[in-house]
Every structure is written in structure tokens, then in C-alpha cells.
Coordinates of C-alpha atoms and ligand atoms in Angstrom, one line a residue:
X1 CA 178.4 108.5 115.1
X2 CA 174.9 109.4 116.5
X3 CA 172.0 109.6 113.6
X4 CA 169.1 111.5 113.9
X5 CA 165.7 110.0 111.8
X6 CA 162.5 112.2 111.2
X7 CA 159.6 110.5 109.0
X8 CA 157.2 113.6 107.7
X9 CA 154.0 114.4 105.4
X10 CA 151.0 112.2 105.2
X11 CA 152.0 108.7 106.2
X12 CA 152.9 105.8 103.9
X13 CA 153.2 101.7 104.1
X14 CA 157.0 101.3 104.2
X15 CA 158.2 104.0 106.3
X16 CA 158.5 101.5 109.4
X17 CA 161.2 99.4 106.8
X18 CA 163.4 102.2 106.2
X19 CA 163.8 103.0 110.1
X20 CA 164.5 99.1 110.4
X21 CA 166.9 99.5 107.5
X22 CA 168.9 102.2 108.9
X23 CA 168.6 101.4 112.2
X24 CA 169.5 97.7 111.7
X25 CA 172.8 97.8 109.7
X26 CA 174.2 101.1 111.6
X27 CA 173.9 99.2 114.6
X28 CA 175.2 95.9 113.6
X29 CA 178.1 96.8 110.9
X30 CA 179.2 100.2 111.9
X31 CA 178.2 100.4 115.8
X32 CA 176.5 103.8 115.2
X33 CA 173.7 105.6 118.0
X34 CA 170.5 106.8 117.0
X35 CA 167.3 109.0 118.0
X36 CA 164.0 109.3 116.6
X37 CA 162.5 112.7 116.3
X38 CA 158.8 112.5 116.1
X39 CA 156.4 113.7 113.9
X40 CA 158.5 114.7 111.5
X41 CA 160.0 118.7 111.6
X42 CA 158.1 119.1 114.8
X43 CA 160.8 116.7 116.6
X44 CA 164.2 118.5 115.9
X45 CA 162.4 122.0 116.3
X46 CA 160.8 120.9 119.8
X47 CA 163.4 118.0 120.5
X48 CA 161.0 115.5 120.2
X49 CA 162.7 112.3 120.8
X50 CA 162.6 108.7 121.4
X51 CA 165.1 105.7 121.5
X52 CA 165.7 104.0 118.7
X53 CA 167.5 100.4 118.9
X54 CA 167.2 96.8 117.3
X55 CA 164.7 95.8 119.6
X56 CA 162.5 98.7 118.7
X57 CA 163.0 98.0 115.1
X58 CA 162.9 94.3 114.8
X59 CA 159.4 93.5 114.6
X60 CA 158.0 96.9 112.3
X61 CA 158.8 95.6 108.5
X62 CA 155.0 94.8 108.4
X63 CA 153.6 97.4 110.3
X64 CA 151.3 100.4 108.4
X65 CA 152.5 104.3 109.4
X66 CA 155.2 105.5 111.5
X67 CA 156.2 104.2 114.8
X68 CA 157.9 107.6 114.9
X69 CA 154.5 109.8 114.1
X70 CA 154.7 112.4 111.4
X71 CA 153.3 116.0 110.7
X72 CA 153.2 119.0 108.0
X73 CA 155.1 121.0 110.2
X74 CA 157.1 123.1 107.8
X75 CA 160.3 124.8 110.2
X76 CA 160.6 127.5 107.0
X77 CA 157.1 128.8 108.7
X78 CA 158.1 129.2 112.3
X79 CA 159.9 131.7 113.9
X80 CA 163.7 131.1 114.4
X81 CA 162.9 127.6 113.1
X82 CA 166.3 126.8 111.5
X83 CA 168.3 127.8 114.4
X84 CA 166.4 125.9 116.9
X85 CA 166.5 122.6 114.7
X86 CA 170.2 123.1 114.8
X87 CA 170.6 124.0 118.4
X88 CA 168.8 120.8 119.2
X89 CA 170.0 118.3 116.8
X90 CA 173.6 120.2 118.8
X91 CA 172.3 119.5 121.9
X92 CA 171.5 116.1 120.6
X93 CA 174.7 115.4 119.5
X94 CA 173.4 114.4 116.5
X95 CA 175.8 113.8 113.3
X96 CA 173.5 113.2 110.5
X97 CA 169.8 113.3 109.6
X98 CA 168.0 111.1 107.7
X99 CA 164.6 112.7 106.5
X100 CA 162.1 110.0 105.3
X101 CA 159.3 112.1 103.7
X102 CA 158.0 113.1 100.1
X103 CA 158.7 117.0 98.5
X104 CA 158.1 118.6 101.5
X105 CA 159.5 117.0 103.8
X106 CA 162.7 116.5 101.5
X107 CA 162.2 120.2 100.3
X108 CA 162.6 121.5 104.1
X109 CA 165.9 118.4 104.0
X110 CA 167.9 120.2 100.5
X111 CA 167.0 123.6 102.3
X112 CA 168.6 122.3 105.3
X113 CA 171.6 120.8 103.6
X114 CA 172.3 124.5 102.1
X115 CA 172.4 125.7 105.2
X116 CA 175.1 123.3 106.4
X117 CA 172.8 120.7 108.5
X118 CA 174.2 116.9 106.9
X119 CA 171.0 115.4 106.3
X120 CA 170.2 112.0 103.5
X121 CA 166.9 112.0 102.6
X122 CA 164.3 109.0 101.7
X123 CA 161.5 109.5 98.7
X124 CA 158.4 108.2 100.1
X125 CA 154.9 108.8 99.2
X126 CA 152.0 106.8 97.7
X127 CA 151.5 109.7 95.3
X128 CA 154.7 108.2 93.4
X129 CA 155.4 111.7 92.0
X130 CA 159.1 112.8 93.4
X131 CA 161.6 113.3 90.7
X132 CA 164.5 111.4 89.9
X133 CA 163.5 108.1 91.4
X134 CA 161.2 105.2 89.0
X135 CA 159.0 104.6 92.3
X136 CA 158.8 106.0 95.7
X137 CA 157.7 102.9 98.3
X138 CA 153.9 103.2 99.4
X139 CA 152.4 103.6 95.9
X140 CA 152.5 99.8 95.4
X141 CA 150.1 99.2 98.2
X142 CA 148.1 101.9 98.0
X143 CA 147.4 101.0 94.0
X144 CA 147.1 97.3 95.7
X145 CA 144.3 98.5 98.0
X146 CA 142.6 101.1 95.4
X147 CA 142.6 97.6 92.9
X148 CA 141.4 95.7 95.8
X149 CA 138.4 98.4 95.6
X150 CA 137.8 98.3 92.3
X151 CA 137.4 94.5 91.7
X152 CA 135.2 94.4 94.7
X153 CA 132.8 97.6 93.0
X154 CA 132.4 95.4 89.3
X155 CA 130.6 93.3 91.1
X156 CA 127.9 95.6 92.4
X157 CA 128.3 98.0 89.7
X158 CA 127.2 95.2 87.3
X159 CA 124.2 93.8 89.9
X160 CA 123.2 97.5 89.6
X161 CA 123.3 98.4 86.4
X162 CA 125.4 101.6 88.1
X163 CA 128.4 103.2 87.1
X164 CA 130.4 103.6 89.8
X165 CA 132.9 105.9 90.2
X166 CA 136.2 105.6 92.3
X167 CA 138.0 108.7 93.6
X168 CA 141.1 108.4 94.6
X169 CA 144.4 110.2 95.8
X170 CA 147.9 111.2 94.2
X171 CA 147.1 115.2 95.1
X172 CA 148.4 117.0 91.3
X173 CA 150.0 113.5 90.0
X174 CA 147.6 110.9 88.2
X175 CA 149.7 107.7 89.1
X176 CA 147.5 106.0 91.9
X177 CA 144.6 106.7 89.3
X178 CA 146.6 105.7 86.2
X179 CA 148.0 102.2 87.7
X180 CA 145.0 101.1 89.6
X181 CA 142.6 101.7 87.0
X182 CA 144.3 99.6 84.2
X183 CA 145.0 97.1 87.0
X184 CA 141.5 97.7 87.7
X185 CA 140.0 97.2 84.0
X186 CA 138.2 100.6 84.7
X187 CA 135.7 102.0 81.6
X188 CA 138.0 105.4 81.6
X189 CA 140.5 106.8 83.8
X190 CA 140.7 110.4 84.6
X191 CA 143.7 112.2 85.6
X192 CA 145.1 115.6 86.7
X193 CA 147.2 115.8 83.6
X194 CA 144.4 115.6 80.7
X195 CA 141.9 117.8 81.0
X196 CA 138.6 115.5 80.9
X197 CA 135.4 115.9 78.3
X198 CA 132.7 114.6 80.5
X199 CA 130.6 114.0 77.1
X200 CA 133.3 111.6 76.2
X201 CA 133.4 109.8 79.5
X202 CA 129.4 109.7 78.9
X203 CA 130.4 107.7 75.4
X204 CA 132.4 105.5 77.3
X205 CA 130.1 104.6 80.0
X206 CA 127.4 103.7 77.5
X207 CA 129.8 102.0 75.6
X208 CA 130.3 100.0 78.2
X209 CA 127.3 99.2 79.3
X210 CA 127.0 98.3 75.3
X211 CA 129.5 95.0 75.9
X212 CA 127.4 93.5 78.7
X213 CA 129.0 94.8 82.0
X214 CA 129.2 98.0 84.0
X215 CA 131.9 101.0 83.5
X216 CA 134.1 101.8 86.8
X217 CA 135.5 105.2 86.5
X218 CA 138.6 106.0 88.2
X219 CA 139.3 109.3 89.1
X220 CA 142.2 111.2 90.8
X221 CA 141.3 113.8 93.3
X222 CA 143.2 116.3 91.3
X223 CA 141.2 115.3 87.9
X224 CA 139.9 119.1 86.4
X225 CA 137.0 118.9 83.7
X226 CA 137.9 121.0 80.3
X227 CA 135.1 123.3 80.9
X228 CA 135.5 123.5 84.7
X229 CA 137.9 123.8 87.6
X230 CA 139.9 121.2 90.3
X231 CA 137.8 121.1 93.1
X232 CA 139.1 121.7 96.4
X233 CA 137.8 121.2 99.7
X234 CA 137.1 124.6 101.5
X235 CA 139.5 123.9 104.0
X236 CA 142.5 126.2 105.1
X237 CA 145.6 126.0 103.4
X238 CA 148.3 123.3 105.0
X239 CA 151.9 124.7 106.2
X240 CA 153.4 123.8 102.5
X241 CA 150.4 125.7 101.1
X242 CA 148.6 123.0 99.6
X243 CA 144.9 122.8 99.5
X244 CA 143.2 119.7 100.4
X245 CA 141.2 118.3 97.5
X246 CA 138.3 115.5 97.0
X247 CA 134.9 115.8 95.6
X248 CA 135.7 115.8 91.7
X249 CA 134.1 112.1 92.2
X250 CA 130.7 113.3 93.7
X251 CA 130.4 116.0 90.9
X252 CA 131.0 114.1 88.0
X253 CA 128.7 111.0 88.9
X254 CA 125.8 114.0 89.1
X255 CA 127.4 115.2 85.9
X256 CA 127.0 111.3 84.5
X257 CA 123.6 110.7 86.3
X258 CA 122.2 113.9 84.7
X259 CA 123.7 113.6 81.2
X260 CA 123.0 109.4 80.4
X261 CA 119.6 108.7 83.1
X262 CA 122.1 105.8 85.0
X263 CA 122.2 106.0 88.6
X264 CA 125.6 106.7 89.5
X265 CA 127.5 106.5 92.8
X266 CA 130.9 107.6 93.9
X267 CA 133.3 105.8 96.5
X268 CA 136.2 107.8 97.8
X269 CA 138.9 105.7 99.2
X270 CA 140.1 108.4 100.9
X271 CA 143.0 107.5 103.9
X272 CA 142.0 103.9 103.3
X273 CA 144.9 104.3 100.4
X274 CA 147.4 104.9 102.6
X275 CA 146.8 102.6 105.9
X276 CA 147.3 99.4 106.8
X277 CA 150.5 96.4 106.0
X278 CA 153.0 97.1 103.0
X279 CA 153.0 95.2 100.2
X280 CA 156.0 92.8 99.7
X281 CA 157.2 95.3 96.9
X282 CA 156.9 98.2 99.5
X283 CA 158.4 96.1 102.0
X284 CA 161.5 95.0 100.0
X285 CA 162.2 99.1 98.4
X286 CA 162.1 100.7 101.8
X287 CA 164.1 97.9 103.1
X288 CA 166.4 98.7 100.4
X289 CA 166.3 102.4 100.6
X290 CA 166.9 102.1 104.5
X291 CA 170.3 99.9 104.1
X292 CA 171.6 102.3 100.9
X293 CA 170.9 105.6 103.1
X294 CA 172.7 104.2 106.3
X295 CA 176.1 103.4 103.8
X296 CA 175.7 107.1 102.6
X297 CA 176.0 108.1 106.1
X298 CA 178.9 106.0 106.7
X299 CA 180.7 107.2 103.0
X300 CA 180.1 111.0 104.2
X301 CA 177.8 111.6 101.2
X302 CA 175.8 114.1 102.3
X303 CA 172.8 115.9 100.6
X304 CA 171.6 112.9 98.7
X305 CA 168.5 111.3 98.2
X306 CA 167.9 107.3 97.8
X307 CA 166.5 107.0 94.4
X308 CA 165.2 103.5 92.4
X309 CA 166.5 103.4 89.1
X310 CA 165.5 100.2 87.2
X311 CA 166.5 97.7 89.7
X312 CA 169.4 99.9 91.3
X313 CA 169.0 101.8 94.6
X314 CA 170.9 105.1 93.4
X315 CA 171.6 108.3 95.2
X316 CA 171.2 111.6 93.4
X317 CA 171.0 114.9 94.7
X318 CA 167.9 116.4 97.2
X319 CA 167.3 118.8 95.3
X320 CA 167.0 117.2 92.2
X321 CA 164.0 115.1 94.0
X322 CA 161.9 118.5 94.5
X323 CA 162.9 120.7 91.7
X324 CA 159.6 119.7 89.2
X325 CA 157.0 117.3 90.2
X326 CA 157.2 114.0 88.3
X327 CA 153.7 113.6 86.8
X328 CA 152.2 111.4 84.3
X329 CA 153.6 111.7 80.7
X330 CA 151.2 112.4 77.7
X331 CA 152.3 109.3 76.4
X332 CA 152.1 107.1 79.3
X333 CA 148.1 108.3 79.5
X334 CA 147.9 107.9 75.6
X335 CA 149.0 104.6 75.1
X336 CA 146.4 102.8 77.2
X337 CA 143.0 104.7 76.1
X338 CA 142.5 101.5 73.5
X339 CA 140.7 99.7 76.7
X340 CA 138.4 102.6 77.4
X341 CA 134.8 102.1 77.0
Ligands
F6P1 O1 150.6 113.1 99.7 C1 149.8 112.0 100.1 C2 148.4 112.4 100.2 O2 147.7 111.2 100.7 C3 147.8 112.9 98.9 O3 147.5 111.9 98.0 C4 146.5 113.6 99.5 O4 146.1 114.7 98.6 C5 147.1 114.2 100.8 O5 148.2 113.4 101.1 C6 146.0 114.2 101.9 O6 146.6 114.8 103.0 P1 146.0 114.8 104.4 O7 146.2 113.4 105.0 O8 146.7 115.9 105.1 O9 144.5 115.1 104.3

């Protein structure tokens, strides 16, 4: 059999320990061939390719990105798209593709597998917010690194007397924001979910300030104010029609500044969040993912998606991955306001 791997969408610690996965145990237990398109749908629609083999994978577990690039190319946009992604995966010879990449990328893969094209797809994203699976890999590290930030801003937050604000990504989920700030011990955490009050995040910095230290905010770039709107970056819109957003940070530390007299700054971690080595958690699920999807392949279960359910790598259907976005429940949010302020 000859296997065909794209990795799309923003990249993500862990996608280099899928392709190691895969590649790894389809080489050595079943004796299979494969080819890495790059930069995600822009490989198969331009035949894109590079050699994929266990010397190419055996040192990447650790490495950050893709070795095999990636892009927001959607093939849905471009003319004849589906016909030339199967012409060349044809021309390829390619059996099966395995598409390691978050709702679009896996939304382009169910479209794909309606249309007859055998693909298994991989959840990944440090946004964590793909249905169906507990985690996606990358949102460990990148709530590692945005914690790493955090602890390192108490310190000059409370030499400052500042709040200090931390804006960080997850696009319309809260997770990133939701984990690293109780991780983090932040004064309030603001996500896309609950529409915020700034007033009340004005109580809490004060209170705050009340019990001796200095209030971190954490804030997801998607975070909209009750009496105000998500702010987006006046940027075109990508080729999955999302807007790029950032700068709800900068606005509410003038909104703080102007409404309590502290000085208040904003960090936005930005790509930071999503560079640099996996964590071992990361390392150990996309290693997982990687050996589950290659066995798919070799079972003939097409149109599935590698899923973490408790402690069990599970396959469910694509499209069950992509149907609703899997944000932050009410509850979840709720339940750990009692260390605000
Ligand atoms: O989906 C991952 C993500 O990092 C989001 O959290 C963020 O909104 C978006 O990608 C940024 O995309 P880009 O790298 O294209 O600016």
C-alpha cells in the first residue's frame, strides 16, 4: 500500500509525532510506501511531494511545526480543486490519506471522503476545540508556554503595582484561556463563551490588589465585552473565512487603566503559543494518534478520525469532529470563578 500524509492549518507541537507514528509502524509491521504532500491541501492539488521514510522520521518526536509545511489552502475554493487532488493522489498512486489538521483541514478530509477519496484524519490544534475527542495534541504545550508567561508576569506585575493582562489564542474556544489561567492563578479569566462586565473585572482587580499581590488577567483573543463587540484585526478574510482576531487585550487594559487609575499593560503571546518542542503529554498523544491512524489504514476503516476518550485512542467518524465546535461549557467556566479576585 502507498499512503499519502498532508499536515494543514496553523501549525501545532506534535504534528512531527504523528508523521513518525504513521510512518514508523507502516514501514516496520506492514511494509507499506509513503509520500508527504506539503503544506497541507496545496500538496495533493499541486503534487507537492517529498519522501517520507524511517530515516526521515526518526529523529522529529521533539521537533516544533511540520517537517512537511502546512497552509490554509482550502481545495473547495479553487477551480477544479477536487479533481486535480484526485488526479494527482492517482498519479501518485496513492491508497489512503491521512490528513493531520484541525476543522478545516479535517472539514476539506469528510468532504473528501464523500466524494469517494479514502482519507483518516488526525485532530490537532492548540485551540483544543474539535468535537468528539477529550484533547487534540498541541493544547498541552501551548497552555504549558502561556503558564510559563504568566508566572513569569506575577513577578513584575507585583514589582509594579500593574495589572497585567495576557492575551492569548484559541480563535472562538476559551480553552487555552480557561486552562492556563487557573494553572496560572490569574485574578479573572475571560473567555469567548461569557460575555464579560468590564466593571466586574474592575472589582476583581481591586480585589486583588486588596490581598497583597497583583491581578493577571487572562484573556482569549475571541473574549467580546457585554456591552461591546469581538474585535477583529482588519485584515482580509482567510480561505475558510475566518477573520484573524487580537487586540481585545490592548482595549480592555485602557478600559481597566481608565476605569480604576492602575497602569495596566497587555502581553500578547501571540505565535509564541504555538512554536517550539512538545510537551511529553503532546509527545506521547500524537505518538499515539500516529500508531492508531496507521492500523485504521491497514483495517480499511476509512473516513475516521483518531479521537482521545479518557485514556483510549478511539476512532469516530470525520464528520462528527467538524459538525459543532466543542467550546467551553457554562459549567466548566462556572465552577472555578470562586478563585477570582
Ligand atoms: O487555530 C490555531 C490558531 O493559532 C488560533 O488560535 C488563532 O486564532 C489562529 O490560529 C491564528 O492563525 P494565523 O497563524 O493564520 O494567524
Amino acid at each position: 500500500m502507498r499512503i499519502g500524509i498532508l499536515t494543514g492549518g496553523g501549525d501545532c507541537p506534535g504534528l512531527n509525532g504523528v508523521i513518525r507514528g504513521v510512518v514508523t509502524k507502516g514501514i516496520k509491521e506492514y511494509g507499506y510506501e509513503f509520500v508527504g504532500f506539503r503544506d497541507g491541501w496545496k500538496g495533493p492539488l499541486e503534487a507537492l511531494t517529498m519522501p517520507l521514510d524511517l530515516a526521515t522520521v526518526k529523529p522529529i518526536l521533539a521537533k516544533g511545526g511540520t517537517i512537511l509545511g502546512s497552509s490554509r489552502t482550502n481545495p473547495f475554493k479553487m477551480e477544479n480543486g477536487v479533481e486535480r487532488i484526485k488526479q494527482n493522489l492517482a498519479d501518485q498512486g496513492i491508497d489512503v490519506l491521512i490528513a493531520i489538521g484541525g476543522e478545516d483541514t479535517l472539514g476539506v478530509a469528510t468532504k473528501l471522503d464523500a466524494l469517494g477519496v479514502k482519507v483518516i484524519g488526525v485532530p490537532k490544534t492548540i485551540d483544543n476545540d474539535l468535537n468528539n475527542t477529550d484533547f487534540t495534541f498541541g493544547f498541552d504545550t501551548s497552555v504549558n508556554i502561556a503558564m510559563e508567561a504568566i508566572d513569569r508576569l506575577h513577578t513584575t506585575a507585583e514589582s509594579h503595582h500593574r495589572p497585567l493582562i495576557v492575551e492569548v489564542m484559541g480563535r472562538h474556544a476559551g480553552w487555552i484561556a480557561l486552562h492556563s489561567g487557573i494553572a496560572g492563578d490569574a485574578a479573572c479569566i475571560l473567555i469567548p463563551e461569557v460575555k464579560f462586565s468590564v466593571d466586574k473585572v474592575c472589582e476583581y482587580v481591586k480585589s486583588r490588589f486588596e490581598t497583597g499581590t497583583a491581578p493577571i488577567i487572562v484573556i482569549a483573543e475571541g473574549a467580546i465585552p457585554q456591552d461591546g463587540d469581538m474585535i477583529t484585526k482588519d485584515q482580509p478574510l482567510d480561505a475558510f473565512g475566518h477573520v484573524q482576531l487580537s487586540g481585545i487585550g490592548d482595549w480592555l487594559a485602557a478600559e481597566i487603566e481608565t476605569k480604576t487609575g492602575y497602569q495596566t499593560r497587555c502581553t500578547v503571546l501571540g505565535h509564541i503559543q504555538r512554536g517550539g518542542t512538545p510537551s511529553a503529554f503532546d509527545r506521547v498523544l500524537s505518538s499515539r494518534f500516529g500508531l492508531e491512524a496507521i492500523t485504521a489504514v491497514h483495517e480499511g476503516d476509512f473516513g475516521k478520525m483518531m479521537a482521545l476518550h479518557g485514556t483510549t485512542i478511539a476512532r469516530v467518524p470525520l464528520a462528527s469532529a467538524t459538525d459543532v465546535l466543542k467550546t467551553v461549557p457554562i459549567e466548566r467556566y462556572e465552577e472555578i470563578t470562586s478563585f477570582f479576585g
